[in-house]
Coordinates of C-alpha atoms and ligand atoms in Angstrom, one line a residue:
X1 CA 67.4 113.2 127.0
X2 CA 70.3 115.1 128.0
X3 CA 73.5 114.2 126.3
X4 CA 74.7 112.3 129.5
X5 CA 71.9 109.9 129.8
X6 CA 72.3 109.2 125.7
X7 CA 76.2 108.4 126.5
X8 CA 75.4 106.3 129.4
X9 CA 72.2 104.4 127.3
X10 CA 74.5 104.1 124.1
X11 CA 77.6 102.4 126.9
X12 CA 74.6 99.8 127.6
X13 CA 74.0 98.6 124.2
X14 CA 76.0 96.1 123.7
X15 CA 74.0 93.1 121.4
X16 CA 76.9 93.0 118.6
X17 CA 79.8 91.0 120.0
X18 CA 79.7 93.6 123.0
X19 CA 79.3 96.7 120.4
X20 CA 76.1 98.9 120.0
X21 CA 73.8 97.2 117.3
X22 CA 73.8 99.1 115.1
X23 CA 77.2 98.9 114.6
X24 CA 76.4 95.2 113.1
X25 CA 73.8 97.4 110.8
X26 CA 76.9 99.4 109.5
X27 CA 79.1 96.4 109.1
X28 CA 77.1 94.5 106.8
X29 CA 76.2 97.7 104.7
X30 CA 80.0 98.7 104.3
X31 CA 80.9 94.9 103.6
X32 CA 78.4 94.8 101.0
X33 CA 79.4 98.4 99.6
X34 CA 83.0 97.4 99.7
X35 CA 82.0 94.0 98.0
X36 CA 81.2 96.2 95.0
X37 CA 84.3 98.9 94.9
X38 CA 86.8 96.0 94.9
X39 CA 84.9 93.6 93.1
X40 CA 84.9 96.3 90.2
X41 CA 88.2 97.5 91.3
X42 CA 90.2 94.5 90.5
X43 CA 89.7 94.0 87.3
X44 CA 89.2 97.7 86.4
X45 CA 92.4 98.2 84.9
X46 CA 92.9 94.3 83.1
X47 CA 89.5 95.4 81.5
X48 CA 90.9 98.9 80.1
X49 CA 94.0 97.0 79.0
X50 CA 92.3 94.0 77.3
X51 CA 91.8 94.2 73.7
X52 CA 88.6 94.8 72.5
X53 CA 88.5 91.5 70.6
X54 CA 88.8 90.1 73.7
X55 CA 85.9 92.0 75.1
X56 CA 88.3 94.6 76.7
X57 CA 88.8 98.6 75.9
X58 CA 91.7 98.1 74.5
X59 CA 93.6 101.1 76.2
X60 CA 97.8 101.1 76.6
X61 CA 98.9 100.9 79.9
X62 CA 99.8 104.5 80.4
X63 CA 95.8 105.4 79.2
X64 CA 94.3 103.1 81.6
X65 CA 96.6 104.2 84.6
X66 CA 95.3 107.4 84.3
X67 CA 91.6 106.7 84.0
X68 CA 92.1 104.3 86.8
X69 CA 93.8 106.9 88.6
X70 CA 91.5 109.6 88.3
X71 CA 88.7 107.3 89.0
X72 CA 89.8 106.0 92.4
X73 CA 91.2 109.2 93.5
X74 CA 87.5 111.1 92.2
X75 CA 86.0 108.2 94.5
X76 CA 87.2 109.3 97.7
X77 CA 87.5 113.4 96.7
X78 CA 83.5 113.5 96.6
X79 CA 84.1 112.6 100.1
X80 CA 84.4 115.9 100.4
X81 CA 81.5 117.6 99.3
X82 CA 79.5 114.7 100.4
X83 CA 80.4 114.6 104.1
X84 CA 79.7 118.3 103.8
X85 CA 76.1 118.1 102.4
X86 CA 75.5 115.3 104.9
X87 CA 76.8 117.8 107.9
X88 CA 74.1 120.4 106.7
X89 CA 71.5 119.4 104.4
X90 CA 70.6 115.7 104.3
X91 CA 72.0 114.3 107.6
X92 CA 74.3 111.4 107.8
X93 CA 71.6 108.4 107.8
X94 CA 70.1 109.6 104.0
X95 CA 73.5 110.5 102.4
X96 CA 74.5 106.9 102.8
X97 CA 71.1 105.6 101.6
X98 CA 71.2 108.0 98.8
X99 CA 74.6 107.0 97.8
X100 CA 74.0 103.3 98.2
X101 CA 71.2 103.8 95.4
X102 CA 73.4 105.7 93.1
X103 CA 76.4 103.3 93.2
X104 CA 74.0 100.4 92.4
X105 CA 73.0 102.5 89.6
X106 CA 76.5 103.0 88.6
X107 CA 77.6 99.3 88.5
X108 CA 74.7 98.7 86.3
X109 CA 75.8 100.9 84.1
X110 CA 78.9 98.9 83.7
X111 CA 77.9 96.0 83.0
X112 CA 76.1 97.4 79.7
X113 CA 79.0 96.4 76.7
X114 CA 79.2 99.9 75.6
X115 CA 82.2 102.4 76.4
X116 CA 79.9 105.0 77.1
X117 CA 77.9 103.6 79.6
X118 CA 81.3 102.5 81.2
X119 CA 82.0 106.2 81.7
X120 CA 78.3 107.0 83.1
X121 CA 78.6 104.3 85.6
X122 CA 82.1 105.2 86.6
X123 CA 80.4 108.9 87.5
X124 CA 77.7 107.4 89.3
X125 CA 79.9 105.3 91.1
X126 CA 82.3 108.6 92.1
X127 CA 79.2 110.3 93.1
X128 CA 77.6 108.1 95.2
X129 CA 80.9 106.6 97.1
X130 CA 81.7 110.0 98.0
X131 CA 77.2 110.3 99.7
X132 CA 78.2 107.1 101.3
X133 CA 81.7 106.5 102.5
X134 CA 82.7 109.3 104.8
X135 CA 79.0 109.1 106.4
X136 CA 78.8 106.0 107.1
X137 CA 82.0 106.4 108.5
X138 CA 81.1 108.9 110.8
X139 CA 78.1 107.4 112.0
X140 CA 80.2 104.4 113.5
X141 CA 81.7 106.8 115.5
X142 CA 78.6 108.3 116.9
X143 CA 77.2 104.9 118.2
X144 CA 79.1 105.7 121.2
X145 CA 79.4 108.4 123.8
X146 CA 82.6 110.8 124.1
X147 CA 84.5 108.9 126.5
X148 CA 83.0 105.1 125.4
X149 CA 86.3 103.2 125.6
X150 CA 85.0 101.1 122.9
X151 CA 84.9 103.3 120.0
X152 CA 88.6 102.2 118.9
X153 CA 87.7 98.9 119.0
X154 CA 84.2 99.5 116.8
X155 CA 86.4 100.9 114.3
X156 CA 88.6 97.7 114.5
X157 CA 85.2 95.8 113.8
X158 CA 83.9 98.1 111.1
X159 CA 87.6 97.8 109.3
X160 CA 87.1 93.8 109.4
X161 CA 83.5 94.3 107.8
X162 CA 85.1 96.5 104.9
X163 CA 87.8 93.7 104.4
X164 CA 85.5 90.6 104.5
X165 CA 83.6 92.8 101.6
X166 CA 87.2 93.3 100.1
X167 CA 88.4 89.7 100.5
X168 CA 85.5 88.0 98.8
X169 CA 84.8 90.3 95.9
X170 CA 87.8 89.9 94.2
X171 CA 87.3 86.2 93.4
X172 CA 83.7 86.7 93.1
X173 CA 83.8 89.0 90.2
X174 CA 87.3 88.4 89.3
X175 CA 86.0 85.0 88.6
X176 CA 83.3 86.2 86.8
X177 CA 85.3 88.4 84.4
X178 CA 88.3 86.3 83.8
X179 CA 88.0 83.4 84.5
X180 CA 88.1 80.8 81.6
X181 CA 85.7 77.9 83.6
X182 CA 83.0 80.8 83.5
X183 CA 83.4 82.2 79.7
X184 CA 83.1 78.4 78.9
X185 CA 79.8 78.2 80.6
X186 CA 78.8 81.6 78.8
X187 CA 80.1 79.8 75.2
X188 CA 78.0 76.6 76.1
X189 CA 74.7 79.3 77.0
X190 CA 75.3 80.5 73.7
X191 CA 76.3 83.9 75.2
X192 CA 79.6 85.6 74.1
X193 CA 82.5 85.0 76.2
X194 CA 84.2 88.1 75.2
X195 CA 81.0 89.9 77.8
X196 CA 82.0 88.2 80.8
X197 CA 83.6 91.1 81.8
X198 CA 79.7 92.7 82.3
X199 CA 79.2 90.0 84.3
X200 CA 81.9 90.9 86.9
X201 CA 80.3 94.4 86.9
X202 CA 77.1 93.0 87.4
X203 CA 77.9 91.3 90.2
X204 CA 79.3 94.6 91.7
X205 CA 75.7 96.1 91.2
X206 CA 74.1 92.7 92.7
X207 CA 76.2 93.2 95.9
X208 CA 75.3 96.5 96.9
X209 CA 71.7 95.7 96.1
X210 CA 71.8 93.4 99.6
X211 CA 74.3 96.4 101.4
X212 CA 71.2 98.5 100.5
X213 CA 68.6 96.0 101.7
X214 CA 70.3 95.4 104.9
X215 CA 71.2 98.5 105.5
X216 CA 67.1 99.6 104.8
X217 CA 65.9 97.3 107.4
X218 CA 68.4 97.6 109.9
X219 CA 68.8 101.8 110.0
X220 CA 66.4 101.3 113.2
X221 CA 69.0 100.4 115.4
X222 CA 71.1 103.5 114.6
X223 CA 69.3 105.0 117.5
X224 CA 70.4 109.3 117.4
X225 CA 73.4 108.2 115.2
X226 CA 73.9 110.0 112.2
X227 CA 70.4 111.7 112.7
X228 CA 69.6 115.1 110.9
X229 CA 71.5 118.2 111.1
X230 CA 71.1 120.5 113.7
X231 CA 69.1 123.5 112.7
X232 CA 70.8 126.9 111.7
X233 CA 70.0 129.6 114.0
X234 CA 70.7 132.5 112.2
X235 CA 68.9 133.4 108.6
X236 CA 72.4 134.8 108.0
X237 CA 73.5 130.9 108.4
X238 CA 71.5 129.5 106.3
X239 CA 71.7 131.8 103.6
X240 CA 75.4 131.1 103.8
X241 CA 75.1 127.3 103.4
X242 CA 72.9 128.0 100.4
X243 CA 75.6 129.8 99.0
X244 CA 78.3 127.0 99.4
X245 CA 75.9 124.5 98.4
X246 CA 75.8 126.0 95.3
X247 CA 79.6 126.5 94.7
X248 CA 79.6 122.6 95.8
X249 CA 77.0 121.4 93.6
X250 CA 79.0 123.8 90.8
X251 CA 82.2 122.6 91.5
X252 CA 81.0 118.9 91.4
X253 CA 79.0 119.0 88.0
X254 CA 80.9 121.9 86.5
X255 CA 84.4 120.4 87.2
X256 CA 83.5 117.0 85.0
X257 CA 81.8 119.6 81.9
X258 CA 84.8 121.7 82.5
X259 CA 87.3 119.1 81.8
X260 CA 85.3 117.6 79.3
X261 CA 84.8 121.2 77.6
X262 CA 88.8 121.5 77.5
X263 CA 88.9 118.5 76.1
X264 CA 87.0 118.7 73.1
X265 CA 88.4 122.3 72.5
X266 CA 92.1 120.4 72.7
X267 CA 93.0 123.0 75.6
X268 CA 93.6 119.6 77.1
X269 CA 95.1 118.1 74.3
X270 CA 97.2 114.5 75.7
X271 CA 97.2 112.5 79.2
X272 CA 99.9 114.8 80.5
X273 CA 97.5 117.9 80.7
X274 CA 95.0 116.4 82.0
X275 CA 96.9 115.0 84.6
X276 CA 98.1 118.5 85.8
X277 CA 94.7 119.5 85.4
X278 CA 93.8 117.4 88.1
X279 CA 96.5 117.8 90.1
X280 CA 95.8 121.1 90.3
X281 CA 92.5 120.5 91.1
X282 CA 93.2 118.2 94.3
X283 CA 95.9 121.0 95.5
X284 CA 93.8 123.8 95.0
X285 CA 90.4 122.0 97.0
X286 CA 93.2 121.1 99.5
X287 CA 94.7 124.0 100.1
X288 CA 91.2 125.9 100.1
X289 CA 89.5 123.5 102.1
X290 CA 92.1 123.5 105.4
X291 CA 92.3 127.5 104.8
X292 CA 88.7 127.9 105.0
X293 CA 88.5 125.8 107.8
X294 CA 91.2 127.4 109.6
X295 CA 89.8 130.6 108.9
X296 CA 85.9 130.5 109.0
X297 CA 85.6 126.8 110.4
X298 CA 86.8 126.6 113.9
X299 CA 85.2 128.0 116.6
X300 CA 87.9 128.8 119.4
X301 CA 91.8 127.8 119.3
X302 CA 91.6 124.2 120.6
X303 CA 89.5 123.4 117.3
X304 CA 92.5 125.2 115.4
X305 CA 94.8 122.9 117.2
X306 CA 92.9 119.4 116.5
X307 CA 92.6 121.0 113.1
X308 CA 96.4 120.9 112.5
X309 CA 96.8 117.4 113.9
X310 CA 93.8 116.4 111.3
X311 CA 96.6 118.0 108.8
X312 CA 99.6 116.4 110.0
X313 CA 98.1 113.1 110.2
X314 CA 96.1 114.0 106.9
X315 CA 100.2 114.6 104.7
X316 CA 101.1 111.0 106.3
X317 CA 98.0 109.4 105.2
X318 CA 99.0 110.9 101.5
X319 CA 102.3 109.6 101.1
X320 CA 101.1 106.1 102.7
X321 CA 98.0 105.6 100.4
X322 CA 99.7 107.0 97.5
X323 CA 102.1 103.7 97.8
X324 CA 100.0 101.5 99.0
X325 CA 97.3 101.8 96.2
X326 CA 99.6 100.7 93.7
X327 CA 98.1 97.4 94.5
X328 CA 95.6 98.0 92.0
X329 CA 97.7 99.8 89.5
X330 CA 100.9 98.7 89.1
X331 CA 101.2 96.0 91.6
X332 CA 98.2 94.8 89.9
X333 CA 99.6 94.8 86.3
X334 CA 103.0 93.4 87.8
X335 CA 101.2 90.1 88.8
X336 CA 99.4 90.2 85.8
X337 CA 102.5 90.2 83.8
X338 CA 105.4 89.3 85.8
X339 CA 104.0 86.9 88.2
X340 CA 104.1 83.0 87.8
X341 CA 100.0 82.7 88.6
X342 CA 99.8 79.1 89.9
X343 CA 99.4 77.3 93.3
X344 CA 100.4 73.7 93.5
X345 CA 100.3 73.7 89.6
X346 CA 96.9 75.5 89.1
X347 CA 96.5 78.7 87.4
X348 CA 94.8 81.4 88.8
X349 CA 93.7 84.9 87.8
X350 CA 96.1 88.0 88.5
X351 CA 92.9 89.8 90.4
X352 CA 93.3 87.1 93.1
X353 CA 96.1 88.8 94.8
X354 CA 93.7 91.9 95.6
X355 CA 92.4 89.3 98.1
X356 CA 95.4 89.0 100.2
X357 CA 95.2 92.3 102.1
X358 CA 92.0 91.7 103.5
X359 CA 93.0 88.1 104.6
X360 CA 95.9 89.3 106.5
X361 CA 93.7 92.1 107.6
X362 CA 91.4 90.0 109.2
X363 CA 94.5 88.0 110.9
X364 CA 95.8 90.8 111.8
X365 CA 93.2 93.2 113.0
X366 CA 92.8 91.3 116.6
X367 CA 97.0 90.9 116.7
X368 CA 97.1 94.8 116.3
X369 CA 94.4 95.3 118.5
X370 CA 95.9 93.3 121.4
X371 CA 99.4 94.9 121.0
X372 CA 97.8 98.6 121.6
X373 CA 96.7 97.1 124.5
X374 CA 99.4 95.5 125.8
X375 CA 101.5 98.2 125.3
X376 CA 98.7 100.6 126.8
X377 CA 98.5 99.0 129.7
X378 CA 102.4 99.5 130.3
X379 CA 101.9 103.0 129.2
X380 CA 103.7 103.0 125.9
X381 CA 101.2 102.6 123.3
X382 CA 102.8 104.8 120.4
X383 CA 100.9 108.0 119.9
X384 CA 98.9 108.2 116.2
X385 CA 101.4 110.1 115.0
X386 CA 104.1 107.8 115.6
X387 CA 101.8 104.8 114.5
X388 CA 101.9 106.7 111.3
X389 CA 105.1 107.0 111.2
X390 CA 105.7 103.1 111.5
X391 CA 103.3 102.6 108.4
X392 CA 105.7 104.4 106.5
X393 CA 108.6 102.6 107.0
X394 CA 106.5 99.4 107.1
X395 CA 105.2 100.5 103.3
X396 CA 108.5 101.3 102.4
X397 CA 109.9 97.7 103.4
X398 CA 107.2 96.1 102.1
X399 CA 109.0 97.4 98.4
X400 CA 112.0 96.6 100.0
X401 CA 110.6 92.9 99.5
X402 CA 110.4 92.9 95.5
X403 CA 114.1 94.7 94.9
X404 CA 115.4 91.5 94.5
X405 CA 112.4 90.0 92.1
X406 CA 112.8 93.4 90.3
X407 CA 116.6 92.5 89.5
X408 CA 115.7 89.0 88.1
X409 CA 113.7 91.0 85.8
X410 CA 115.2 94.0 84.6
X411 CA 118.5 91.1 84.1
X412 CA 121.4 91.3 86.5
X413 CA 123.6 93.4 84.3
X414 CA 120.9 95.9 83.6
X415 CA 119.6 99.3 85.1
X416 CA 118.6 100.6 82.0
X417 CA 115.0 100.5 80.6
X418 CA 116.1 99.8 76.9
X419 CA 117.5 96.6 77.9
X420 CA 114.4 95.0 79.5
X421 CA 113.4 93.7 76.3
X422 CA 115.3 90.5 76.5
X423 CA 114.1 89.6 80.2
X424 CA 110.4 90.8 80.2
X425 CA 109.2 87.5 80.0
X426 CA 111.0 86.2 82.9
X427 CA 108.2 85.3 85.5
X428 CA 109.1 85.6 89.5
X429 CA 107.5 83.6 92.4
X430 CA 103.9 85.0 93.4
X431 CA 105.7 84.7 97.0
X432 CA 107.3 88.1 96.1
X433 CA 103.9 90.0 96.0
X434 CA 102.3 87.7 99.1
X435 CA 105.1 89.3 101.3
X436 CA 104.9 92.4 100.2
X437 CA 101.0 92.2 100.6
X438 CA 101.4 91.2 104.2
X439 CA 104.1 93.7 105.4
X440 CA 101.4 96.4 103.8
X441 CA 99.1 95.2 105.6
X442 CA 100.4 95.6 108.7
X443 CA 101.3 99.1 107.9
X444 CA 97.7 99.3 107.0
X445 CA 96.7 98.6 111.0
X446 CA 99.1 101.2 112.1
X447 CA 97.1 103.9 109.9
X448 CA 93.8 102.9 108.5
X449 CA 91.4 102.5 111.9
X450 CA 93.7 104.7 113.7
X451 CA 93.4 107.4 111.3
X452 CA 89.6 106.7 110.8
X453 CA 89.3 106.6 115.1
X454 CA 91.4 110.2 115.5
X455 CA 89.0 112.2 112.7
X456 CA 85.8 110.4 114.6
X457 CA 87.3 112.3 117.9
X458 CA 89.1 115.1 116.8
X459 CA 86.0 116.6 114.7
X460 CA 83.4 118.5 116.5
X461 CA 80.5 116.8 115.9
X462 CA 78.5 119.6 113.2
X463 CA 81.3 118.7 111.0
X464 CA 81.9 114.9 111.6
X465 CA 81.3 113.8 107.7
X466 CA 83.1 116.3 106.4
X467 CA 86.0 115.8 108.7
X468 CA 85.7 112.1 107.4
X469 CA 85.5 113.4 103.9
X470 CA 89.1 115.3 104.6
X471 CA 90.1 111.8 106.0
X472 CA 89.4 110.6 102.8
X473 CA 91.0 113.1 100.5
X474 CA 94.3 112.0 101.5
X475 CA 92.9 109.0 100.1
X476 CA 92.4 110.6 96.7
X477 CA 95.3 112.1 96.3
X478 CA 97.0 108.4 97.2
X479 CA 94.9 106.5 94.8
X480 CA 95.6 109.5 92.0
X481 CA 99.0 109.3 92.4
X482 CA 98.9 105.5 92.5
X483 CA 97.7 105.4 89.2
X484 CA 99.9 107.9 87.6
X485 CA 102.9 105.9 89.2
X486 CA 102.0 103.6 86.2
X487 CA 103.2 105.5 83.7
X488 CA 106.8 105.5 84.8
X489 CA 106.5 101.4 85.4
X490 CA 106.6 102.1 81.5
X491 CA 110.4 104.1 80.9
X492 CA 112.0 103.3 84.8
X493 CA 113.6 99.8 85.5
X494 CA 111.6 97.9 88.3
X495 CA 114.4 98.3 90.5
X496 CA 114.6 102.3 90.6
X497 CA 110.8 101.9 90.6
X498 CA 110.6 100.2 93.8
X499 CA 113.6 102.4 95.3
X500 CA 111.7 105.6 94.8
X501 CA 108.9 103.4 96.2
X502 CA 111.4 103.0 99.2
X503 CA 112.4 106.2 99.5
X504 CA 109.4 109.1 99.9
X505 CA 107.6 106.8 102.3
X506 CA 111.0 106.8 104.5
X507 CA 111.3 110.2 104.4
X508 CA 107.9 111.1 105.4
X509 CA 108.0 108.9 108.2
X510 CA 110.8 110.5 109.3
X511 CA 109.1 113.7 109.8
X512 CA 106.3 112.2 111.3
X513 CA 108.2 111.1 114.3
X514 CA 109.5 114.4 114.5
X515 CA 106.6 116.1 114.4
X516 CA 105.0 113.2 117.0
X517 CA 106.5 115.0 119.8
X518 CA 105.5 118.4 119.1
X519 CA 101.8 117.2 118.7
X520 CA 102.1 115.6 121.7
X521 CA 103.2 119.1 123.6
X522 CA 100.4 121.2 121.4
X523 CA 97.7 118.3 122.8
X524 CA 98.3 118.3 126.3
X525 CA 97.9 121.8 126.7
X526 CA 94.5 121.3 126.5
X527 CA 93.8 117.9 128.7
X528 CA 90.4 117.4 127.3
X529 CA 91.5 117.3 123.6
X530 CA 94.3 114.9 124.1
X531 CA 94.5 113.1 120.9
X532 CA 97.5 110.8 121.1
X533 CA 97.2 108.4 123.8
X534 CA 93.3 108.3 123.8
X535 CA 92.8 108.4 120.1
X536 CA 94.6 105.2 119.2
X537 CA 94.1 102.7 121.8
X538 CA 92.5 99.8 121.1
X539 CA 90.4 97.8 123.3
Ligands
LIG601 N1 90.7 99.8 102.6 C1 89.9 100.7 103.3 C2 88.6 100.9 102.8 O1 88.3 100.4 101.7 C3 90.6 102.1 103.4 C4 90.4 102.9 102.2 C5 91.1 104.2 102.4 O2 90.9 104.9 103.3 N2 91.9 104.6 101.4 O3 87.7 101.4 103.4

């Protein structure tokens, strides 16, 4: 069929609430999927810091910060890597099946009591998020045809599925791990209390189990969507994707043994190496990824343009994730230890508040949705760049929210660290965190689906996963830094914490509105590439 006729049958399809059906197919799979990564997610770091008579790991803060860190920030960097072997190799369809199997594997790995089994699972987990995530992704975007006015709005859909996953798994497993009505059941079942944490993993692994199910039976109604790569033409080709396969499949087992190798030879003796051994390890596949893509990987000069709008948008999505995040790290440890945990004088676990994102994500999806559109129709719906730019500042208030929770804590005479002693055990209002939450989240709906939208349309379609898996390296690097913005929680005062939590955000949103119009000029010089309008509007 020529590619005309598939547009025009894929506009047709329109069995899930007016989408193509298999976006419903990719929905439940990335719900489920989801289910598991913050399920795991939000107790990850309370299960590092427990102490191991209380079934924990027993790690300081600083320790688990960085663990937590460099596993979150790993999860989306084999993005990478596995968009790219999905582009070439495996097609999109079977790296998300393959990575569906290996994160189940993963979580039950976890929920074996043994610390080194905790490690395996946290690998598999890293391996197979990075098969799955940036393909399944991509493969939402090619239900629909070039100019399907829907695709914006899919994306809105798909974002809801990943935050009903999201919302629910957090009390699901979080209840599971912490919660004292469940190690009382274990006690009366004779089983140790101290191993409900396993359970909470277990769960995890349960969850994607039915993603993987779902995703099995429904993978007919993907129609040509995510289908296997095109051929190589040349033998010349193909001998050189042999040759970066094996570099990739090098860099993604070798880099692990490599670390682990410095490691035990105390070339990477304390935290602090190791965490400029990673950093240099995201900054050099950065840098080396856009080069070689600028170099070898587009084919005329409005590819090279997209290409620096991918980048542009891609330094935004850094700074914004690398703030946001900290609401498993040290937002996460704040309302563990900070936060009065009770509604209407009943306790609740600190893992709870990973939920409220994805409530007010699913409030405010449709309220986002319906404002591009209104301001569409009047013609002035902001272009991504700008809509990036907004998230920043929106980030940056959302801290803004806590400065004055932060000075009941640090004590009002205080900006010092050493005094902090005295008021540590001061507890604020959980109302602190639930406005932060929801001013994040709608920062999140001025960057999340539109970023997701503008890769799906600004990659040519040979390299869709692995412009995805770019997507999602911005990603790592905000979920890496995230976790090393822990460590200072330990020396800073809360109140210079949250300022330079104020302060990077603002800045980089500054420079994306004035970088907006120049992106703007660069687009429109080529009509048919024009990101900025287009890309973001939602239906
Ligand atoms: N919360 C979204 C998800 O889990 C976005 C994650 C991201 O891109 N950092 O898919």
């Amino acid at each position: 069929m020529a590619s005309n006729d598939t547009d025009d049958a894929k506009l047709h399809d329109t069995a899930f609430f007016g989408h193509p059906r298999g976006l419903s197919t990719l929905f439940f799979t990335e719900m489920w999927e989801r289910f598991s990564y913050y399920g795991m997610r939000a107790f990850l770091v309370l299960y590092m810091t427990a102490e191991v008579a209380k079934g924990g790991l027993g790690y300081g803060v600083a320790r688990a910060g960085l663990v937590y860190g460099m596993y979150t920030s790993s999860v989306y960097l084999m993005s990478v890597p596995g968009g790219w072997i999905a582009d070439r190799f495996l097609g999109l369809r079977r790296a998300v099946l393959l990575g569906g199997i290996l994160i189940m594997a993963g979580h039950v790995s976890l929920a074996m009591p043994l610390e080194g089994s905790f490690y395996v699972g946290l690998g598999l987990v890293v391996l197979g998020t990075g098969l799955l995530k940036p393909n399944i992704s991509a493969i939402v975007g090619q239900l629909y045809g070039a100019n399907d006015p829907r695709r914006d709005a899919g994306y809105s859909i798909y974002y809801m599925g990943i935050n009903i996953g999201a919302l629910v798994a957090p009390i699901a497993c979080g209840f599971l791990a912490q919660s004292s009505t469940f190690q009382g059941w274990l006690s009366s079942a004779g089983i140790d209390p101290n191993s409900a944490w396993h359970f909470g993993f277990g769960a995890a692994a349960v969850g994607m189990f039915f993603g993987l199910v779902q995703y099995w039976l429904g993978s007919r109604h993907l129609g040509d969507a995510g289908g296997p790569p095109a051929p190589r033409e040349t033998a010349a080709a193909k001998k050189r994707d042999r040759l970066i396969l094996v570099a990739v499949l090098i860099g993604t087992f070798g880099v692990p043994i490599l670390f682990g190798v410095l490691m035990a030879k105390g070339v990477i003796a304390n935290k602090e190496d190791l965490e400029h051994a990673f950093t240099y390890l995201l900054l050099s596949l950065t840098v080396a990824l856009f080069a070689a893509l600028y170099l070898w990987g587009c084919e005329d000069s409005e590819e090279r343009r997209r290409l620096t709008v991918i980048l542009v948008l891609f330094l935004g999505a850094v700074t914004f994730w690398a703030a946001f995040e900290q609401a498993g790290s040290t937002l996460n440890l704040f309302a563990q230890e900070h936060t009065r945990n009770e509604l209407l004088g009943i306790g609740f676990p600190a893992s709870y508040f990973q939920s409220i994102n994805s409530v007010c994500v699913i409030l405010l999806a449709p309220v986002f949705a319906a404002l591009w559109v209104y301001l569409g129709k009047r013609g002035k719906e902001p272009s991504s760049p700008i809509k990036f730019g907004i998230a920043q500042f929106l980030v940056a208030l959302g801290f803004a929210v806590l400065i004055p929770a932060a000075i009941t804590l640090d004590g009002p005479q205080t900006a010092f660290a050493a005094l902090k002693g005295p008021f540590q055990h001061v507890l604020v209002s959980p109302g602190w965190l639930v406005a932060l939450y929801f001013i994040h989240t709608a920062a999140e709906m001025c960057l999340s689906p539109v970023g997701l939208s503008s890769m799906s349309k600004l990659a040519p379609k040979r390299i869709g996963g692995l412009v995805m898996g770019i997507w999602f390296l911005a990603a790592s690097w905000g979920n890496f830094l995230a976790g090393k913005a822990v460590g200072y929680t330990v020396t800073a005062t809360y109140q210079s914490f949250f300022t330079g939590m104020i302060i990077f955000p603002v800045i980089m949103g500054m420079v994306l509105l004035v970088l907006a119009g120049p992106i703007r000029r660069m687009m429109s010089r080529n009509a048919a590439g024009g990101l900025p309008k287009a890309t973001a509007r939602k239906k």
